[in-house]
Short mmCIF file of C-alpha atoms and ligand atoms in Angstrom, two decimals:
data_model
loop_
_atom_site.label_atom_id
_atom_site.label_comp_id
_atom_site.label_asym_id
_atom_site.label_seq_id
_atom_site.Cartn_x
_atom_site.Cartn_y
_atom_site.Cartn_z
CA UNK N 1 0.00 0.00 0.00
CA UNK N 2 1.35 3.42 -0.88
CA UNK N 3 2.09 5.82 1.95
CA UNK N 4 0.36 9.12 2.46
CA UNK N 5 2.15 12.41 2.88
CA UNK N 6 0.99 15.79 4.02
CA UNK N 7 2.80 19.03 3.32
CA UNK N 8 1.86 21.79 5.72
CA UNK N 9 2.15 25.45 4.87
CA UNK N 10 1.99 28.66 6.86
CA UNK N 11 -0.03 28.07 10.04
CA UNK N 12 0.33 24.29 9.83
CA UNK N 13 3.78 23.92 11.32
CA UNK N 14 2.71 20.86 13.29
CA UNK N 15 0.03 18.32 12.59
CA UNK N 16 -1.92 18.46 15.85
CA UNK N 17 -2.79 15.01 17.12
CA UNK N 18 -0.03 13.33 15.13
CA UNK N 19 1.33 10.45 17.15
CA UNK N 20 5.00 10.78 16.28
CA UNK N 21 6.79 7.53 15.48
CA UNK N 22 10.12 8.91 14.24
CA UNK N 23 11.78 11.69 12.25
CA UNK N 24 13.64 11.12 8.99
CA UNK N 25 16.47 13.54 8.37
CA UNK N 26 18.16 12.00 5.33
CA UNK N 27 19.33 14.40 2.63
CA UNK N 28 18.36 13.82 -0.98
CA UNK N 29 20.28 14.14 -4.23
CA UNK N 30 18.86 17.68 -4.33
CA UNK N 31 19.85 18.66 -0.80
CA UNK N 32 18.02 18.72 2.51
CA UNK N 33 14.24 19.01 2.77
CA UNK N 34 12.81 21.99 4.64
CA UNK N 35 12.83 20.01 7.86
CA UNK N 36 13.16 16.33 8.87
CA UNK N 37 10.06 14.45 7.72
CA UNK N 38 7.88 13.31 10.61
CA UNK N 39 6.41 9.84 10.47
CA UNK N 40 3.41 9.35 12.69
CA UNK N 41 -0.13 8.10 13.05
CA UNK N 42 -3.33 10.07 12.66
CA UNK N 43 -6.86 8.93 11.90
CA UNK N 44 -5.75 5.28 12.03
CA UNK N 45 -3.18 5.83 9.26
CA UNK N 46 0.56 6.04 9.21
CA UNK N 47 1.59 9.18 7.38
CA UNK N 48 4.57 11.39 6.65
CA UNK N 49 4.36 15.07 7.47
CA UNK N 50 6.62 17.83 6.22
CA UNK N 51 6.33 21.52 6.97
CA UNK N 52 7.16 23.31 3.75
CA UNK N 53 8.65 26.43 5.29
CA UNK N 54 10.74 24.52 7.84
CA UNK N 55 10.93 25.54 11.45
CA UNK N 56 11.89 27.27 13.58
CA UNK N 57 13.46 29.26 10.70
CA UNK N 58 10.91 30.16 8.03
CA UNK N 59 12.06 29.52 4.47
CA UNK N 60 10.39 31.99 2.06
CA UNK N 61 8.36 30.54 -0.85
CA UNK N 62 11.00 31.27 -3.52
CA UNK N 63 13.80 29.66 -1.46
CA UNK N 64 12.05 26.42 -0.57
CA UNK N 65 13.89 23.39 -1.92
CA UNK N 66 10.78 21.87 -3.53
CA UNK N 67 12.81 19.15 -5.24
CA UNK N 68 14.37 18.00 -1.97
CA UNK N 69 10.97 18.04 -0.25
CA UNK N 70 9.22 15.98 -2.91
CA UNK N 71 12.19 13.69 -3.37
CA UNK N 72 12.46 13.03 0.41
CA UNK N 73 8.77 12.13 0.64
CA UNK N 74 9.02 9.94 -2.43
CA UNK N 75 12.04 8.11 -1.00
CA UNK N 76 9.99 7.33 2.13
CA UNK N 77 7.37 5.63 -0.03
CA UNK N 78 4.84 8.48 -0.20
CA UNK N 79 2.67 8.05 -3.29
CA UNK N 80 -0.35 10.10 -2.26
CA UNK N 81 0.38 13.65 -1.18
CA UNK N 82 -1.96 16.31 0.17
CA UNK N 83 -0.62 19.86 0.28
CA UNK N 84 -2.04 22.59 2.46
CA UNK N 85 -1.68 26.14 1.18
CA UNK N 86 -2.64 29.52 2.63
CA UNK N 87 -4.04 31.74 -0.12
CA UNK N 88 -5.64 35.09 -0.81
CA UNK N 89 -9.21 35.04 -2.09
CA UNK N 90 -10.00 36.55 -5.48
CA UNK N 91 -13.46 35.47 -6.59
CA UNK N 92 -16.38 36.72 -4.47
CA UNK N 93 -17.06 33.38 -2.75
CA UNK N 94 -13.46 33.06 -1.61
CA UNK N 95 -13.76 34.92 1.67
CA UNK N 96 -11.30 34.45 4.56
CA UNK N 97 -11.92 31.12 6.25
CA UNK N 98 -13.10 29.45 3.04
CA UNK N 99 -11.61 26.08 2.23
CA UNK N 100 -10.97 25.39 -1.45
CA UNK N 101 -10.00 22.15 -3.18
CA UNK N 102 -8.72 23.52 -6.48
CA UNK N 103 -8.91 21.56 -9.70
CA UNK N 104 -6.67 23.80 -11.76
CA UNK N 105 -3.71 26.11 -11.42
CA UNK N 106 -1.91 28.87 -13.28
CA UNK N 107 1.82 29.09 -12.66
CA UNK N 108 3.30 32.61 -12.46
CA UNK N 109 6.45 31.58 -10.61
CA UNK N 110 9.89 31.99 -12.16
CA UNK N 111 13.48 31.05 -11.44
CA UNK N 112 12.63 28.09 -9.21
CA UNK N 113 14.12 24.63 -9.71
CA UNK N 114 10.95 23.35 -11.29
CA UNK N 115 11.85 19.95 -12.69
CA UNK N 116 13.82 16.81 -11.88
CA UNK N 117 14.77 16.64 -15.55
CA UNK N 118 18.37 17.78 -15.82
CA UNK N 119 18.61 16.54 -19.39
CA UNK N 120 20.91 13.71 -18.31
CA UNK N 121 18.58 10.80 -18.85
CA UNK N 122 18.79 10.99 -22.62
CA UNK N 123 15.03 11.12 -23.05
CA UNK N 124 12.58 13.97 -22.78
CA UNK N 125 10.25 14.33 -19.81
CA UNK N 126 6.99 16.01 -20.78
CA UNK N 127 4.50 15.18 -18.05
CA UNK N 128 0.80 15.46 -18.85
CA UNK N 129 -0.29 18.34 -16.63
CA UNK N 130 -3.72 18.94 -18.18
CA UNK N 131 -5.18 18.17 -14.79
CA UNK N 132 -2.53 19.31 -12.34
CA UNK N 133 -4.18 17.67 -9.34
CA UNK N 134 -4.83 13.96 -9.03
CA UNK N 135 -8.53 13.42 -9.64
CA UNK N 136 -9.19 10.50 -7.24
CA UNK N 137 -7.30 12.17 -4.40
CA UNK N 138 -9.10 15.47 -5.04
CA UNK N 139 -12.45 13.70 -5.01
CA UNK N 140 -11.51 11.92 -1.79
CA UNK N 141 -10.84 15.34 -0.26
CA UNK N 142 -14.18 16.69 -1.49
CA UNK N 143 -15.97 13.62 -0.12
CA UNK N 144 -14.15 13.96 3.20
CA UNK N 145 -15.19 17.63 3.43
CA UNK N 146 -18.80 16.63 2.69
CA UNK N 147 -18.74 13.77 5.20
CA UNK N 148 -17.32 16.05 7.89
CA UNK N 149 -19.84 18.82 7.13
CA UNK N 150 -17.06 21.26 6.24
CA UNK N 151 -18.12 24.13 3.99
CA UNK N 152 -15.83 24.11 0.98
CA UNK N 153 -15.42 24.97 -2.69
CA UNK N 154 -14.95 21.73 -4.63
CA UNK N 155 -13.38 23.50 -7.63
CA UNK N 156 -11.19 26.49 -8.17
CA UNK N 157 -8.23 27.85 -10.07
CA UNK N 158 -5.14 28.34 -7.95
CA UNK N 159 -2.84 31.11 -9.19
CA UNK N 160 0.70 30.69 -7.93
CA UNK N 161 2.84 33.81 -7.78
CA UNK N 162 6.52 34.21 -7.06
CA UNK N 163 6.36 36.24 -3.85
CA UNK N 164 7.53 36.79 -1.28
CA UNK N 165 5.76 40.12 -1.63
CA UNK N 166 2.02 40.13 -2.00
CA UNK N 167 0.49 41.23 -5.29
CA UNK N 168 -0.48 44.70 -6.45
CA UNK N 169 -4.19 45.42 -6.95
CA UNK N 170 -3.57 45.49 -10.72
CA UNK N 171 -1.87 42.10 -10.59
CA UNK N 172 -4.87 40.68 -8.76
CA UNK N 173 -7.18 42.12 -11.44
CA UNK N 174 -5.01 40.38 -14.02
CA UNK N 175 -5.18 37.09 -12.06
CA UNK N 176 -8.96 37.46 -11.88
CA UNK N 177 -8.99 38.06 -15.65
CA UNK N 178 -7.01 34.84 -16.06
CA UNK N 179 -9.73 33.02 -14.13
CA UNK N 180 -7.87 32.55 -10.85
CA UNK N 181 -10.10 32.14 -7.80
CA UNK N 182 -7.34 32.17 -5.21
CA UNK N 183 -3.69 33.16 -5.14
CA UNK N 184 -0.80 31.65 -3.22
CA UNK N 185 2.97 31.36 -3.53
CA UNK N 186 3.88 27.74 -2.85
CA UNK N 187 1.68 25.56 -5.06
CA UNK N 188 4.34 25.37 -7.78
CA UNK N 189 6.62 23.72 -8.70
CA UNK N 190 5.49 21.31 -5.95
CA UNK N 191 2.54 19.93 -7.92
CA UNK N 192 4.56 19.37 -11.10
CA UNK N 193 7.48 17.76 -9.28
CA UNK N 194 5.11 15.31 -7.59
CA UNK N 195 3.63 14.47 -11.01
CA UNK N 196 7.14 13.93 -12.44
CA UNK N 197 7.73 11.27 -9.78
CA UNK N 198 4.34 9.68 -10.38
CA UNK N 199 2.84 10.72 -7.04
CA UNK N 200 -0.84 11.52 -6.68
CA UNK N 201 -0.96 15.14 -5.47
CA UNK N 202 -3.91 17.28 -4.42
CA UNK N 203 -4.14 20.58 -2.67
CA UNK N 204 -6.28 22.19 0.00
CA UNK N 205 -6.28 25.97 0.02
CA UNK N 206 -7.32 27.97 3.04
CA UNK N 207 -8.30 31.54 2.20
CA UNK N 208 -6.65 33.78 4.79
CA UNK N 209 -7.18 37.24 3.32
CA UNK N 210 -8.96 39.00 0.49
CA UNK N 211 -6.34 39.34 -2.27
CA UNK N 212 -4.71 42.76 -2.71
CA UNK N 213 -7.16 45.52 -3.56
CA UNK N 214 -10.25 43.48 -2.68
CA UNK N 215 -10.53 44.10 1.06
CA UNK N 216 -10.72 47.14 3.32
CA UNK N 217 -7.81 46.39 5.61
CA UNK N 218 -4.06 46.43 4.98
CA UNK N 219 -2.73 42.90 4.43
CA UNK N 220 -0.63 41.66 7.33
CA UNK N 221 0.82 38.32 8.32
CA UNK N 222 -0.94 38.70 11.67
CA UNK N 223 -4.32 38.88 9.96
CA UNK N 224 -3.50 35.74 7.98
CA UNK N 225 -2.27 33.88 11.04
CA UNK N 226 -5.42 34.74 12.98
CA UNK N 227 -7.57 33.08 10.29
CA UNK N 228 -5.22 30.10 10.11
CA UNK N 229 -5.37 29.63 13.88
CA UNK N 230 -9.14 29.92 13.81
CA UNK N 231 -9.46 27.37 11.00
CA UNK N 232 -6.69 24.94 12.03
CA UNK N 233 -9.25 22.59 13.57
CA UNK N 234 -11.21 22.48 10.29
CA UNK N 235 -8.12 21.47 8.32
CA UNK N 236 -7.29 18.83 10.90
CA UNK N 237 -10.83 17.42 10.82
CA UNK N 238 -10.69 17.31 7.03
CA UNK N 239 -7.39 15.46 7.06
CA UNK N 240 -8.53 13.01 9.74
CA UNK N 241 -11.70 12.26 7.81
CA UNK N 242 -9.69 11.78 4.64
CA UNK N 243 -7.22 9.48 6.36
CA UNK N 244 -9.98 7.32 7.84
CA UNK N 245 -11.56 7.05 4.38
CA UNK N 246 -8.25 6.20 2.73
CA UNK N 247 -7.61 3.55 5.40
CA UNK N 248 -10.86 1.79 4.45
CA UNK N 249 -10.12 -1.36 2.39
CA UNK N 250 -11.85 -0.09 -0.74
CA UNK N 251 -9.63 3.00 -0.85
CA UNK N 252 -6.40 1.21 -0.10
CA UNK N 253 -4.37 0.34 -3.15
N1 LIG W 301 -1.26 36.34 -2.24
C1 LIG W 301 -0.31 35.39 -2.39
N2 LIG W 301 -0.06 34.47 -1.47
C2 LIG W 301 -0.79 34.47 -0.37
C3 LIG W 301 -1.79 35.43 -0.13
C4 LIG W 301 -2.05 36.41 -1.13
O1 LIG W 301 -2.91 37.29 -1.00
N3 LIG W 301 -2.33 35.16 1.07
C5 LIG W 301 -1.69 34.06 1.55
N4 LIG W 301 -0.76 33.65 0.69
#
């Protein structure tokens, strides 16, 4: 059976309730992951948890070693990976506190190590990325949200910007014009790297602020953290419900 991994973002430094078994600190061919990967049990499942920004030092979105993170999880046997991302809300329904399970993304990042393909294998690596998120895993998340009675958006387009600064109001209007419903900084190249290694990857976005130019208040990290703290229990319930469902024999591979 393939192992399950969870990548936590801002506000999800620890997976509350995780019964820690051990930590894995091995480096990869691409360097060290953001932090040693925690192996533990939650919702009756063994899983691997990695905080994307590391801790206690916070690695900014453009400096995260996405290749090391994905490669470390893959080496531990993770084949199904759920990523948690804090995002700004763009479309009217995407108010702070809203949980979104996006089905599409638009990549605006640049200059990141975005592929495992260094040209050395002698063959070309063109992954099919028509659907950037794994459909069965995404549906399992939607079903888990429904089963747990968690209000959520089952579709959405996740715009991924370079950061670390937030966007200008004009940039957000452009993202809205491109169809983006939410905007974050860490969804890529993570999703594509997972696909390159054949891992099923899906994403849960938590809206923590109205995107630039759409709200009345200045955007601060404090404001985002307050929403994340308030909603941490919802994310945990969603993950627990998902894990219980994935542990059921029919869902196990
Ligand atoms: N923009 C980009 N990334 C973010 C935002 C935002 O408004 N909020 C949280 N992460």
